[in-house]
Amino acid sequence: MINISNNKHLDIILPNTNKALKEVLKSASPKELEVLTQSKDLKSVINSLLQESSKNSASDKTILNLVKNNPTLKNLGTISSTIKDLLNSLKSTPQNQTTEKTPLPIEKVLKEFLIDIKQLSESVLKTKITNSGIFLESKLKNVQNPQVQLKETLNSLLKSVEKSSIYPVKVLDKYIKEILNSLVIKNTTNKSLTTNTPDDKQVLSKVAKIVEKIIQTMQTNLKNEDITTTKEFSKILEKLQHTIEPKVLTPENFKVASIQESIVQLLPQLTKSQVPEAKGLFDALTKILKILPNTSLEQLTQTKIPQEIKSAIEPLKSAIANTDTLFSKDTKALLNKLTTLDTPQKLSSTQNVKEIIANDLKSVLLKTGEEIAKSPITNQSEVLKHIDKLSLQIDYHQLVSHLNNSSSLYLPFSWDALEEGTLDIRKDEDDKFYCDIELKLKEYGELSLRLVLYEKNQINIKIHSDNIEFQKIIKENIPTLRSGLIDANITPREIRILDASKRTPISPYESQTKAINVGFEVKA
């Protein structure tokens, strides 16, 4: 929802700051405006509308319909096309006419959003969505002072090192306490982000050196960890456990090759372990591997192989759980966090804000727009036109996110086969996640997908398309899709291909759902 605040960072859905909403209000009929304002003057429409929408979704539904049917917003085109147009206009700007050095910072940010889908990884996609501009105000609202992050991280780490039986790690508690007791860290709060209090660089330099010592000591001792506590081993073990879950051992999902592959990957890892329980698991899996080839699902369940594997794994899992705290996942996560806070620059109170402003697309657009407006370049109007259009497209997704009680996103990458596409994510009260993907493919037309994730790793997928040829292609590749999901420790419970013409429209107002947190709130 939306937080109506005097903070300029949070004024995201007001007609003077949200171009999409301004466009809707221009084209709304008197009758529609009457519904929205409930006989109030236009000046107070947005203030009353957004505050009352938390109690009554009728106003949201009305304005959402206006947004969806607004001719200007319906014909905005794709964000990737606008990015390409903006890049081309920036490239055609004579170098001696730009006020900033060439290339402008925005060019680097724009190019990153045109990465080909084939080069897209999970981490890259996450970064792109985070920096898409849609979450700018949310990030600024929730930004933390790095010094506060350091204090929280060290408080958690202190509990871990105090429980460690490794002497060099255990004695790190005195260094951690030294930092926590220093006045700068002890008294730091997130309020300093708004007070513009200058950092004590000398103190931060001293703190950073101690942090670096803590990191080095932990990393040195982590070199002695058993392979069974490594991230790689954990990933393979989890994969094996997932392949023998009852919900995976179904006619649709079962593939004996997946179980074999996991065991084959795990065996050489087990031989490197010094943990006695690893030897027991190695012997059990070696025996099972010999009888797995050509084993059917029925034979697998009759011989109780899944139960044997599970029983063989339990002693090792118990041993891993009782290992020194240094080697636990939680401690390693804290160490990773600490490595992002090991220099005076990274500890600067404004560092996180600077990173957001430098990397977020909407922020960079706003800054570039101001710079170009003051610049005497010959194609100023063309560049500003593309900046304005891209800003409008981002504002559109922010507005729809609020009105549709979800997170409305564009696809932040380049894909030659795609004409246009969006995705919409929401979460209900039962911790079910819904993802609606709407694509328009150049060759196969419209394609709609609804993904429902529940019980942490169970997924249902419905695929809608009226293109018979494309339906056949999807059907042929469903086994590959199932295998890929299982490899990612996700269990496909249902995958259905349906005609798009038979699809039942989904209304966000028919069920109690809530958006994935993007920092929007409504407050009276």
PDB file of C-alpha atoms in Angstrom, residues 182-290:
ATOM      1  CA  SER A 182      32.767   2.493  20.740  1.00  0.00           C
ATOM      2  CA  LEU A 183      30.560   5.578  20.969  1.00  0.00           C
ATOM      3  CA  VAL A 184      30.118   5.918  17.210  1.00  0.00           C
ATOM      4  CA  ILE A 185      28.694   2.399  16.772  1.00  0.00           C
ATOM      5  CA  LYS A 186      26.979   2.204  20.154  1.00  0.00           C
ATOM      6  CA  ASN A 187      24.957   5.387  19.597  1.00  0.00           C
ATOM      7  CA  THR A 188      24.362   5.049  15.864  1.00  0.00           C
ATOM      8  CA  THR A 189      20.782   5.033  14.572  1.00  0.00           C
ATOM      9  CA  ASN A 190      19.039   5.335  11.217  1.00  0.00           C
ATOM     10  CA  LYS A 191      17.961   8.861  12.193  1.00  0.00           C
ATOM     11  CA  SER A 192      21.440  10.073  11.254  1.00  0.00           C
ATOM     12  CA  LEU A 193      20.443   9.553   7.604  1.00  0.00           C
ATOM     13  CA  THR A 194      18.152  12.578   7.822  1.00  0.00           C
ATOM     14  CA  THR A 195      20.230  14.793  10.119  1.00  0.00           C
ATOM     15  CA  ASN A 196      23.226  15.078   7.763  1.00  0.00           C
ATOM     16  CA  THR A 197      25.606  14.494  10.659  1.00  0.00           C
ATOM     17  CA  PRO A 198      29.143  14.145   9.268  1.00  0.00           C
ATOM     18  CA  ASP A 199      30.973  10.865   9.867  1.00  0.00           C
ATOM     19  CA  ASP A 200      34.021  10.676  12.094  1.00  0.00           C
ATOM     20  CA  LYS A 201      36.355   9.301   9.424  1.00  0.00           C
ATOM     21  CA  GLN A 202      39.175   8.614  11.870  1.00  0.00           C
ATOM     22  CA  VAL A 203      36.953   6.437  14.058  1.00  0.00           C
ATOM     23  CA  LEU A 204      35.453   4.637  11.052  1.00  0.00           C
ATOM     24  CA  SER A 205      38.942   3.894   9.766  1.00  0.00           C
ATOM     25  CA  LYS A 206      39.846   2.299  13.102  1.00  0.00           C
ATOM     26  CA  VAL A 207      36.603   0.305  13.170  1.00  0.00           C
ATOM     27  CA  ALA A 208      37.166  -0.909   9.605  1.00  0.00           C
ATOM     28  CA  LYS A 209      40.633  -2.222  10.500  1.00  0.00           C
ATOM     29  CA  ILE A 210      39.205  -4.249  13.395  1.00  0.00           C
ATOM     30  CA  VAL A 211      36.421  -5.577  11.150  1.00  0.00           C
ATOM     31  CA  GLU A 212      39.050  -6.613   8.621  1.00  0.00           C
ATOM     32  CA  LYS A 213      40.969  -8.487  11.346  1.00  0.00           C
ATOM     33  CA  ILE A 214      37.798 -10.332  12.397  1.00  0.00           C
ATOM     34  CA  ILE A 215      37.110 -11.309   8.776  1.00  0.00           C
ATOM     35  CA  GLN A 216      40.661 -12.522   8.165  1.00  0.00           C
ATOM     36  CA  THR A 217      40.689 -14.641  11.336  1.00  0.00           C
ATOM     37  CA  MET A 218      37.371 -16.288  10.486  1.00  0.00           C
ATOM     38  CA  GLN A 219      38.314 -16.904   6.856  1.00  0.00           C
ATOM     39  CA  THR A 220      41.648 -18.438   7.893  1.00  0.00           C
ATOM     40  CA  ASN A 221      39.951 -20.892  10.243  1.00  0.00           C
ATOM     41  CA  LEU A 222      37.228 -21.683   7.733  1.00  0.00           C
ATOM     42  CA  LYS A 223      39.930 -23.186   5.510  1.00  0.00           C
ATOM     43  CA  ASN A 224      39.994 -26.101   7.936  1.00  0.00           C
ATOM     44  CA  GLU A 225      36.281 -26.892   7.674  1.00  0.00           C
ATOM     45  CA  ASP A 226      35.112 -30.355   6.703  1.00  0.00           C
ATOM     46  CA  ILE A 227      33.613 -30.616   3.237  1.00  0.00           C
ATOM     47  CA  THR A 228      30.266 -31.665   4.738  1.00  0.00           C
ATOM     48  CA  THR A 229      29.681 -28.126   6.052  1.00  0.00           C
ATOM     49  CA  THR A 230      30.418 -26.403   2.733  1.00  0.00           C
ATOM     50  CA  LYS A 231      27.751 -24.735   0.616  1.00  0.00           C
ATOM     51  CA  GLU A 232      28.502 -27.017  -2.341  1.00  0.00           C
ATOM     52  CA  PHE A 233      28.020 -30.190  -0.293  1.00  0.00           C
ATOM     53  CA  SER A 234      24.833 -28.860   1.286  1.00  0.00           C
ATOM     54  CA  LYS A 235      23.389 -28.089  -2.136  1.00  0.00           C
ATOM     55  CA  ILE A 236      24.040 -31.629  -3.452  1.00  0.00           C
ATOM     56  CA  LEU A 237      22.680 -33.239  -0.284  1.00  0.00           C
ATOM     57  CA  GLU A 238      19.509 -31.131  -0.427  1.00  0.00           C
ATOM     58  CA  LYS A 239      19.049 -32.099  -4.064  1.00  0.00           C
ATOM     59  CA  LEU A 240      19.258 -35.816  -3.204  1.00  0.00           C
ATOM     60  CA  GLN A 241      16.789 -35.383  -0.361  1.00  0.00           C
ATOM     61  CA  HIS A 242      14.389 -33.569  -2.658  1.00  0.00           C
ATOM     62  CA  THR A 243      14.472 -36.303  -5.321  1.00  0.00           C
ATOM     63  CA  ILE A 244      13.205 -38.885  -2.797  1.00  0.00           C
ATOM     64  CA  GLU A 245      10.374 -36.782  -1.338  1.00  0.00           C
ATOM     65  CA  PRO A 246       6.956 -38.492  -1.675  1.00  0.00           C
ATOM     66  CA  LYS A 247       5.579 -35.577  -3.704  1.00  0.00           C
ATOM     67  CA  VAL A 248       8.409 -35.965  -6.233  1.00  0.00           C
ATOM     68  CA  LEU A 249       7.993 -39.739  -6.435  1.00  0.00           C
ATOM     69  CA  THR A 250       4.965 -39.524  -8.717  1.00  0.00           C
ATOM     70  CA  PRO A 251       4.527 -40.863 -12.278  1.00  0.00           C
ATOM     71  CA  GLU A 252       4.796 -37.310 -13.656  1.00  0.00           C
ATOM     72  CA  ASN A 253       7.950 -36.305 -11.762  1.00  0.00           C
ATOM     73  CA  PHE A 254       9.854 -39.528 -11.127  1.00  0.00           C
ATOM     74  CA  LYS A 255      13.167 -39.981 -12.922  1.00  0.00           C
ATOM     75  CA  VAL A 256      15.541 -42.568 -11.521  1.00  0.00           C
ATOM     76  CA  ALA A 257      18.359 -40.775 -13.359  1.00  0.00           C
ATOM     77  CA  SER A 258      17.886 -37.747 -11.076  1.00  0.00           C
ATOM     78  CA  ILE A 259      18.455 -39.866  -7.974  1.00  0.00           C
ATOM     79  CA  GLN A 260      21.460 -41.543  -9.575  1.00  0.00           C
ATOM     80  CA  GLU A 261      22.956 -38.202 -10.604  1.00  0.00           C
ATOM     81  CA  SER A 262      22.657 -36.796  -7.083  1.00  0.00           C
ATOM     82  CA  ILE A 263      24.287 -39.886  -5.555  1.00  0.00           C
ATOM     83  CA  VAL A 264      27.119 -39.838  -8.127  1.00  0.00           C
ATOM     84  CA  GLN A 265      27.775 -36.175  -7.306  1.00  0.00           C
ATOM     85  CA  LEU A 266      27.727 -36.819  -3.566  1.00  0.00           C
ATOM     86  CA  LEU A 267      29.985 -39.878  -3.354  1.00  0.00           C
ATOM     87  CA  PRO A 268      33.345 -38.187  -4.205  1.00  0.00           C
ATOM     88  CA  GLN A 269      32.493 -35.421  -1.729  1.00  0.00           C
ATOM     89  CA  LEU A 270      31.941 -37.967   1.035  1.00  0.00           C
ATOM     90  CA  THR A 271      35.372 -39.534   0.479  1.00  0.00           C
ATOM     91  CA  LYS A 272      36.990 -36.183   1.349  1.00  0.00           C
ATOM     92  CA  SER A 273      35.206 -35.921   4.692  1.00  0.00           C
ATOM     93  CA  GLN A 274      36.797 -36.656   8.072  1.00  0.00           C
ATOM     94  CA  VAL A 275      33.391 -37.031   9.738  1.00  0.00           C
ATOM     95  CA  PRO A 276      32.782 -40.713  10.687  1.00  0.00           C
ATOM     96  CA  GLU A 277      29.110 -40.493   9.675  1.00  0.00           C
ATOM     97  CA  ALA A 278      30.178 -39.618   6.119  1.00  0.00           C
ATOM     98  CA  LYS A 279      31.715 -43.075   5.742  1.00  0.00           C
ATOM     99  CA  GLY A 280      28.417 -44.689   6.747  1.00  0.00           C
ATOM    100  CA  LEU A 281      26.498 -42.660   4.182  1.00  0.00           C
ATOM    101  CA  PHE A 282      29.083 -43.441   1.511  1.00  0.00           C
ATOM    102  CA  ASP A 283      28.720 -47.191   2.068  1.00  0.00           C
ATOM    103  CA  ALA A 284      24.913 -47.019   2.035  1.00  0.00           C
ATOM    104  CA  LEU A 285      24.718 -44.928  -1.146  1.00  0.00           C
ATOM    105  CA  THR A 286      27.294 -47.076  -2.948  1.00  0.00           C
ATOM    106  CA  LYS A 287      25.160 -50.133  -2.256  1.00  0.00           C
ATOM    107  CA  ILE A 288      21.958 -48.392  -3.398  1.00  0.00           C
ATOM    108  CA  LEU A 289      23.616 -47.042  -6.556  1.00  0.00           C
ATOM    109  CA  LYS A 290      24.302 -50.584  -7.753  1.00  0.00           C
TER     110      LYS A 290
END
